Amino acid sequence: MPTAISELTTMRLGGPAREFAVATTSDELGAVVRDADASGTPVLLVGGGSNLVVSDDGFDGLVVKVETSGLRVDGNSISVAAGERWDAVVATSLSEGLAGLEALSGIPGLAGATPVQNVGAYGTVTSDVLDSLTVYDRETSNTEVWTPDQCGFGLHRQSIFKHSTRYVILDTTMSLRRSRSSDPVRYAGLAERLGVTVGDTVPAAEVRDAVLDLRGQKGMVLDAEDHDTWSVGSFFLNPVLTTVPETASRAPQYPDPSGIKIHAAWLIQNAGFAHGYGTEFGNGTVSLSTKHVLAITNRGGATTADVMALASHIRDGVRAEFGITLVPECDLVGCSLS
């Protein structure tokens, strides 16, 4: 068993846990959470650890590592246990002749985490393909099969799971298309990389290759030897505003149901924080990625306090320059921006 939560997270941060457990089946996952709740023990579920920042003090409770397995293809559907590695699910779907997940290639983490953030990339989001999911309710101790309508998917990557620990996702079922052709390419940068026009379709495998290449160029494909990937991906959300301040009028802008979405990366860079910024900040153990300014990275030997200090510094700089306050996208446990 690990001695520290840092061994379970892609940012390699987090102090000790009072207790550890590993769940290898859905029944075991539900049971270990139910027993902990019955004894009044706080629970922290950890999957791939790719969206998680835990304090240097660790977690005073039970950390449960989700390692459940199971993947089944039935016609146009693919059912997956929460502990299956997400990118392996995408690869399997394509090898089985199912299209719809190709734009979500290369995203780290496990399948059970994708509905939490309504994970999305390059014009596709989880809710586009989700058909049903099995959920353990910690308040009622019941296990239920939900439809996407019950998940509270909405604006700005929201879901009922995002700000609540009441529900544990045990498995998901996605409805895809039996085709070797991709969904229409919705993202301009991806279309450019593929040499097509937005709205065109290409072989789904080509979309996967292009997405992996684009993510790799930004340090968003995990690589133990590359400190630019020792991160939680995009640390800050793209802000959605009712009106864009004049100071930020040159930022890329996109319509959103609740207003106007602008790029957090543009705000960060134009507030004076370049790729790699931070090596001279604090003790030099953290910096922005050299490939992607939205990622705060552990350069080796960092503490969670170091990350919080740099993140707070960047947030404050953007707010001073543009009057816009960036909000973390990742899950912070026992820590916060100052």
Short mmCIF file of C-alpha atoms in Angstrom, two decimals:
data_model
loop_
_atom_site.label_atom_id
_atom_site.label_comp_id
_atom_site.label_asym_id
_atom_site.label_seq_id
_atom_site.Cartn_x
_atom_site.Cartn_y
_atom_site.Cartn_z
CA MET A 1 0.00 0.00 0.00
CA PRO A 2 1.25 3.52 -0.70
CA THR A 3 2.69 5.56 2.14
CA ALA A 4 1.47 8.89 0.75
CA ILE A 5 -1.30 10.16 -1.50
CA SER A 6 1.42 11.65 -3.72
CA GLU A 7 1.96 8.13 -5.06
CA LEU A 8 -1.61 8.10 -6.42
CA THR A 9 -1.80 11.48 -8.19
CA THR A 10 -0.40 12.69 -11.50
CA MET A 11 0.88 15.86 -9.83
CA ARG A 12 2.71 13.66 -7.30
CA LEU A 13 1.47 15.70 -4.35
CA GLY A 14 -0.37 14.91 -1.12
CA GLY A 15 0.58 13.81 2.37
CA PRO A 16 -0.28 10.58 4.19
CA ALA A 17 -3.69 8.98 4.58
CA ARG A 18 -4.83 7.63 7.92
CA GLU A 19 -6.10 4.49 6.16
CA PHE A 20 -5.86 3.00 2.64
CA ALA A 21 -8.04 0.48 0.85
CA VAL A 22 -8.21 -0.86 -2.71
CA ALA A 23 -11.53 -1.79 -4.36
CA THR A 24 -11.25 -4.25 -7.25
CA THR A 25 -14.97 -4.93 -7.86
CA SER A 26 -18.05 -2.71 -7.90
CA ASP A 27 -19.52 -4.66 -4.99
CA GLU A 28 -16.31 -4.18 -3.02
CA LEU A 29 -16.25 -0.46 -3.82
CA GLY A 30 -19.80 0.01 -2.55
CA ALA A 31 -19.12 -2.10 0.54
CA VAL A 32 -15.92 -0.34 1.61
CA VAL A 33 -17.60 3.06 1.30
CA ARG A 34 -20.71 1.83 3.14
CA ASP A 35 -18.61 0.43 6.01
CA ALA A 36 -16.59 3.62 6.31
CA ASP A 37 -19.76 5.71 6.39
CA ALA A 38 -21.22 3.48 9.06
CA SER A 39 -18.16 4.04 11.26
CA GLY A 40 -18.08 7.78 10.61
CA THR A 41 -14.78 7.61 8.74
CA PRO A 42 -14.24 10.30 6.06
CA VAL A 43 -13.69 8.83 2.58
CA LEU A 44 -11.61 10.07 -0.35
CA LEU A 45 -12.01 8.13 -3.59
CA VAL A 46 -8.97 8.18 -5.89
CA GLY A 47 -9.04 6.94 -9.46
CA GLY A 48 -6.32 8.06 -11.83
CA GLY A 49 -5.52 11.04 -9.60
CA SER A 50 -5.31 13.27 -12.68
CA ASN A 51 -7.65 15.98 -11.39
CA LEU A 52 -6.75 15.89 -7.71
CA VAL A 53 -4.59 18.11 -5.48
CA VAL A 54 -4.38 17.04 -1.83
CA SER A 55 -2.81 19.00 1.00
CA ASP A 56 0.64 18.29 2.36
CA ASP A 57 -1.07 17.23 5.60
CA GLY A 58 -2.73 14.37 3.72
CA PHE A 59 -6.20 13.02 4.47
CA ASP A 60 -7.47 12.16 7.94
CA GLY A 61 -9.67 9.28 6.87
CA LEU A 62 -9.89 6.39 4.41
CA VAL A 63 -8.41 6.78 0.92
CA VAL A 64 -9.98 4.25 -1.46
CA LYS A 65 -8.09 3.44 -4.65
CA VAL A 66 -10.60 2.50 -7.35
CA GLU A 67 -9.25 -0.45 -9.36
CA THR A 68 -12.48 -2.05 -10.53
CA SER A 69 -12.37 -3.71 -13.95
CA GLY A 70 -14.76 -4.80 -16.65
CA LEU A 71 -15.52 -3.76 -20.22
CA ARG A 72 -18.29 -5.17 -22.38
CA VAL A 73 -19.36 -4.31 -25.93
CA ASP A 74 -22.97 -5.07 -26.82
CA GLY A 75 -24.05 -3.90 -30.26
CA ASN A 76 -23.55 -0.13 -30.32
CA SER A 77 -23.08 0.12 -26.55
CA ILE A 78 -19.97 -0.16 -24.42
CA SER A 79 -20.28 -0.73 -20.66
CA VAL A 80 -17.29 0.03 -18.49
CA ALA A 81 -16.40 -0.36 -14.81
CA ALA A 82 -15.39 2.85 -13.06
CA GLY A 83 -11.81 1.69 -12.59
CA GLU A 84 -11.01 1.10 -16.25
CA ARG A 85 -8.42 3.48 -17.71
CA TRP A 86 -10.30 5.96 -19.90
CA ASP A 87 -7.92 6.08 -22.85
CA ALA A 88 -7.95 2.29 -23.05
CA VAL A 89 -11.75 2.49 -23.30
CA VAL A 90 -11.43 4.89 -26.25
CA ALA A 91 -8.90 2.64 -27.97
CA THR A 92 -11.09 -0.44 -27.43
CA SER A 93 -14.17 1.31 -28.83
CA LEU A 94 -12.34 2.15 -32.04
CA SER A 95 -10.88 -1.35 -32.40
CA GLU A 96 -14.45 -2.67 -32.06
CA GLY A 97 -15.63 -0.40 -34.90
CA LEU A 98 -17.48 2.07 -32.69
CA ALA A 99 -17.19 5.81 -33.28
CA GLY A 100 -18.00 8.70 -30.96
CA LEU A 101 -15.17 8.71 -28.40
CA GLU A 102 -12.26 9.47 -30.73
CA ALA A 103 -12.03 13.17 -29.80
CA LEU A 104 -11.70 12.18 -26.13
CA SER A 105 -8.46 10.28 -26.74
CA GLY A 106 -5.49 10.79 -24.44
CA ILE A 107 -7.47 12.13 -21.48
CA PRO A 108 -5.91 10.73 -18.30
CA GLY A 109 -7.88 9.18 -15.49
CA LEU A 110 -10.49 6.48 -15.19
CA ALA A 111 -13.86 5.89 -16.82
CA GLY A 112 -15.84 6.52 -13.63
CA ALA A 113 -14.50 10.07 -13.41
CA THR A 114 -15.66 11.21 -16.84
CA PRO A 115 -19.28 12.03 -15.84
CA VAL A 116 -18.11 13.98 -12.77
CA GLN A 117 -16.59 16.82 -14.78
CA ASN A 118 -18.64 15.96 -17.89
CA VAL A 119 -15.20 15.56 -19.41
CA GLY A 120 -14.85 17.05 -22.86
CA ALA A 121 -12.29 17.87 -25.53
CA TYR A 122 -12.21 18.98 -29.15
CA GLY A 123 -15.95 19.48 -29.37
CA THR A 124 -17.12 16.27 -27.65
CA VAL A 125 -18.34 15.91 -24.05
CA THR A 126 -19.20 12.84 -22.01
CA SER A 127 -22.91 13.68 -21.90
CA ASP A 128 -23.01 13.41 -25.72
CA VAL A 129 -22.49 9.66 -25.52
CA LEU A 130 -23.53 8.62 -22.01
CA ASP A 131 -26.52 6.26 -22.01
CA SER A 132 -26.70 5.20 -18.35
CA LEU A 133 -24.60 4.74 -15.23
CA THR A 134 -24.75 2.76 -12.01
CA VAL A 135 -24.53 4.90 -8.89
CA TYR A 136 -24.18 4.03 -5.20
CA ASP A 137 -26.05 6.55 -3.02
CA ARG A 138 -24.21 7.01 0.30
CA GLU A 139 -27.27 8.58 1.98
CA THR A 140 -29.68 5.75 1.22
CA SER A 141 -27.16 2.90 0.78
CA ASN A 142 -28.99 2.04 -2.46
CA THR A 143 -27.44 1.20 -5.81
CA GLU A 144 -29.38 2.65 -8.75
CA VAL A 145 -29.15 2.85 -12.53
CA TRP A 146 -29.41 6.46 -13.69
CA THR A 147 -30.08 8.14 -17.01
CA PRO A 148 -28.07 11.21 -18.06
CA ASP A 149 -31.07 13.41 -17.19
CA GLN A 150 -30.48 12.62 -13.51
CA CYS A 151 -26.84 13.72 -13.62
CA GLY A 152 -27.41 17.47 -13.61
CA PHE A 153 -25.25 18.09 -16.64
CA GLY A 154 -25.39 21.76 -17.48
CA LEU A 155 -23.36 24.85 -17.98
CA HIS A 156 -19.61 24.99 -17.58
CA ARG A 157 -18.86 21.26 -17.08
CA GLN A 158 -21.30 20.92 -14.20
CA SER A 159 -22.82 17.72 -12.85
CA ILE A 160 -24.55 16.55 -9.69
CA PHE A 161 -21.35 14.70 -8.80
CA LYS A 162 -18.95 17.62 -9.05
CA HIS A 163 -19.57 19.32 -5.72
CA SER A 164 -21.00 16.42 -3.74
CA THR A 165 -19.56 13.26 -2.22
CA ARG A 166 -22.98 11.64 -1.88
CA TYR A 167 -22.74 9.47 -4.99
CA VAL A 168 -20.17 6.88 -6.08
CA ILE A 169 -20.14 5.99 -9.78
CA LEU A 170 -19.70 2.24 -10.22
CA ASP A 171 -19.95 1.88 -14.00
CA THR A 172 -21.05 3.69 -17.15
CA THR A 173 -22.67 2.66 -20.42
CA MET A 174 -22.16 4.70 -23.56
CA SER A 175 -24.15 4.60 -26.78
CA LEU A 176 -21.92 4.95 -29.85
CA ARG A 177 -22.17 4.50 -33.64
CA ARG A 178 -21.02 1.40 -35.46
CA SER A 179 -18.79 3.12 -37.98
CA ARG A 180 -15.14 3.58 -38.89
CA SER A 181 -15.88 7.25 -39.68
CA SER A 182 -15.57 9.93 -37.03
CA ASP A 183 -18.26 12.24 -35.78
CA PRO A 184 -18.16 15.58 -37.63
CA VAL A 185 -14.99 17.43 -36.62
CA ARG A 186 -16.17 20.36 -34.49
CA TYR A 187 -12.92 21.98 -33.34
CA ALA A 188 -11.07 24.32 -35.68
CA GLY A 189 -7.60 23.39 -34.45
CA LEU A 190 -8.32 19.70 -34.90
CA ALA A 191 -9.77 20.27 -38.36
CA GLU A 192 -6.63 22.19 -39.31
CA ARG A 193 -4.41 19.39 -37.99
CA LEU A 194 -6.40 16.88 -40.09
CA GLY A 195 -6.43 19.11 -43.17
CA VAL A 196 -10.23 19.20 -43.35
CA THR A 197 -13.03 21.70 -42.81
CA VAL A 198 -15.02 21.93 -39.60
CA GLY A 199 -18.02 19.63 -40.03
CA ASP A 200 -16.17 17.08 -42.16
CA THR A 201 -15.76 13.45 -41.17
CA VAL A 202 -12.61 11.35 -41.47
CA PRO A 203 -11.61 7.88 -40.30
CA ALA A 204 -12.10 7.85 -36.54
CA ALA A 205 -8.63 6.37 -36.02
CA GLU A 206 -7.14 9.44 -37.73
CA VAL A 207 -8.96 11.71 -35.29
CA ARG A 208 -7.53 9.72 -32.39
CA ASP A 209 -4.00 10.01 -33.77
CA ALA A 210 -4.40 13.74 -34.34
CA VAL A 211 -5.83 14.34 -30.87
CA LEU A 212 -3.01 12.38 -29.23
CA ASP A 213 -0.52 14.44 -31.21
CA LEU A 214 -2.15 17.75 -30.26
CA ARG A 215 -2.39 16.78 -26.59
CA GLY A 216 1.19 15.57 -26.60
CA GLN A 217 2.40 18.90 -27.96
CA LYS A 218 0.73 20.57 -24.95
CA GLY A 219 2.15 18.12 -22.41
CA MET A 220 -1.33 16.68 -21.85
CA VAL A 221 -0.43 13.01 -22.41
CA LEU A 222 1.09 11.48 -19.28
CA ASP A 223 4.82 10.77 -19.45
CA ALA A 224 6.73 9.99 -16.25
CA GLU A 225 9.92 11.42 -17.77
CA ASP A 226 8.31 14.75 -18.75
CA HIS A 227 7.72 17.15 -15.85
CA ASP A 228 5.34 19.14 -18.06
CA THR A 229 2.89 16.26 -17.52
CA TRP A 230 3.29 16.27 -13.72
CA SER A 231 0.11 18.29 -13.48
CA VAL A 232 -3.68 18.09 -13.31
CA GLY A 233 -4.01 19.29 -16.89
CA SER A 234 -5.79 22.63 -17.11
CA PHE A 235 -5.60 24.07 -13.60
CA PHE A 236 -8.11 26.87 -14.22
CA LEU A 237 -11.54 26.89 -15.87
CA ASN A 238 -12.19 29.03 -18.92
CA PRO A 239 -14.29 31.87 -17.44
CA VAL A 240 -17.82 32.48 -18.70
CA LEU A 241 -18.82 36.14 -18.45
CA THR A 242 -21.99 38.13 -19.07
CA THR A 243 -19.84 40.95 -20.48
CA VAL A 244 -16.19 40.93 -21.45
CA PRO A 245 -14.11 43.79 -20.02
CA GLU A 246 -12.54 46.09 -22.59
CA THR A 247 -9.12 45.02 -21.35
CA ALA A 248 -9.88 41.46 -22.43
CA SER A 249 -11.67 42.29 -25.67
CA ARG A 250 -8.91 40.71 -27.77
CA ALA A 251 -9.26 37.34 -26.05
CA PRO A 252 -10.72 34.47 -28.09
CA GLN A 253 -14.45 34.41 -27.34
CA TYR A 254 -17.07 31.72 -27.79
CA PRO A 255 -20.83 31.78 -27.22
CA ASP A 256 -21.99 29.93 -24.13
CA PRO A 257 -25.56 29.39 -22.86
CA SER A 258 -24.75 31.53 -19.81
CA GLY A 259 -22.74 34.23 -21.54
CA ILE A 260 -19.40 34.45 -23.30
CA LYS A 261 -16.58 32.00 -22.73
CA ILE A 262 -13.02 33.29 -23.05
CA HIS A 263 -9.74 31.43 -22.92
CA ALA A 264 -8.09 31.31 -19.50
CA ALA A 265 -4.81 30.55 -21.28
CA TRP A 266 -5.01 33.86 -23.18
CA LEU A 267 -5.67 35.75 -19.96
CA ILE A 268 -2.75 34.07 -18.20
CA GLN A 269 -0.30 34.67 -21.01
CA ASN A 270 -1.39 38.26 -21.57
CA ALA A 271 -1.15 39.00 -17.87
CA GLY A 272 2.57 38.35 -18.20
CA PHE A 273 2.82 34.66 -17.34
CA ALA A 274 4.69 32.91 -20.15
CA HIS A 275 5.29 29.21 -20.77
CA GLY A 276 7.56 27.93 -18.02
CA TYR A 277 6.85 30.87 -15.71
CA GLY A 278 7.57 30.14 -12.09
CA THR A 279 11.02 28.57 -12.03
CA GLU A 280 12.22 31.66 -10.17
CA PHE A 281 9.03 31.92 -8.09
CA GLY A 282 9.22 30.62 -4.53
CA ASN A 283 11.72 27.78 -4.36
CA GLY A 284 11.60 26.90 -8.05
CA THR A 285 9.88 23.54 -7.64
CA VAL A 286 6.74 24.56 -9.56
CA SER A 287 6.09 26.38 -12.81
CA LEU A 288 3.66 26.70 -15.65
CA SER A 289 4.20 24.02 -18.25
CA THR A 290 6.72 24.93 -20.94
CA LYS A 291 4.11 23.74 -23.45
CA HIS A 292 0.77 25.00 -22.08
CA VAL A 293 0.22 27.95 -19.71
CA LEU A 294 -2.97 26.46 -18.23
CA ALA A 295 -1.02 23.65 -16.58
CA ILE A 296 0.79 24.21 -13.28
CA THR A 297 3.50 21.59 -12.99
CA ASN A 298 5.64 19.90 -10.35
CA ARG A 299 9.25 20.22 -11.49
CA GLY A 300 10.33 17.76 -8.79
CA GLY A 301 10.29 18.18 -5.04
CA ALA A 302 7.23 20.45 -5.01
CA THR A 303 4.76 20.64 -2.15
CA THR A 304 1.06 21.35 -2.40
CA ALA A 305 1.75 24.66 -0.64
CA ASP A 306 4.13 25.57 -3.50
CA VAL A 307 1.40 24.88 -6.06
CA MET A 308 -1.21 26.87 -4.14
CA ALA A 309 1.19 29.82 -3.88
CA LEU A 310 1.92 29.89 -7.62
CA ALA A 311 -1.75 29.37 -8.53
CA SER A 312 -2.77 32.24 -6.23
CA HIS A 313 -0.07 34.46 -7.73
CA ILE A 314 -1.30 33.77 -11.27
CA ARG A 315 -4.96 34.25 -10.30
CA ASP A 316 -4.11 37.58 -8.66
CA GLY A 317 -2.10 38.73 -11.67
CA VAL A 318 -4.94 37.96 -14.09
CA ARG A 319 -7.44 39.72 -11.80
CA ALA A 320 -5.21 42.81 -11.55
CA GLU A 321 -4.77 42.96 -15.33
CA PHE A 322 -8.29 42.14 -16.50
CA GLY A 323 -10.64 42.26 -13.50
CA ILE A 324 -11.47 38.57 -14.06
CA THR A 325 -11.04 35.97 -11.32
CA LEU A 326 -9.95 32.53 -12.49
CA VAL A 327 -11.33 29.51 -10.61
CA PRO A 328 -9.57 26.13 -10.26
CA GLU A 329 -10.96 23.31 -12.40
CA CYS A 330 -9.32 20.56 -10.37
CA ASP A 331 -10.47 19.08 -7.07
CA LEU A 332 -8.70 20.62 -4.07
CA VAL A 333 -8.76 18.49 -0.90
CA GLY A 334 -7.60 20.15 2.31
CA CYS A 335 -6.00 23.02 0.42
CA SER A 336 -7.08 26.24 -1.27
CA LEU A 337 -5.78 29.31 -3.02
CA SER A 338 -4.81 32.03 -0.58
#
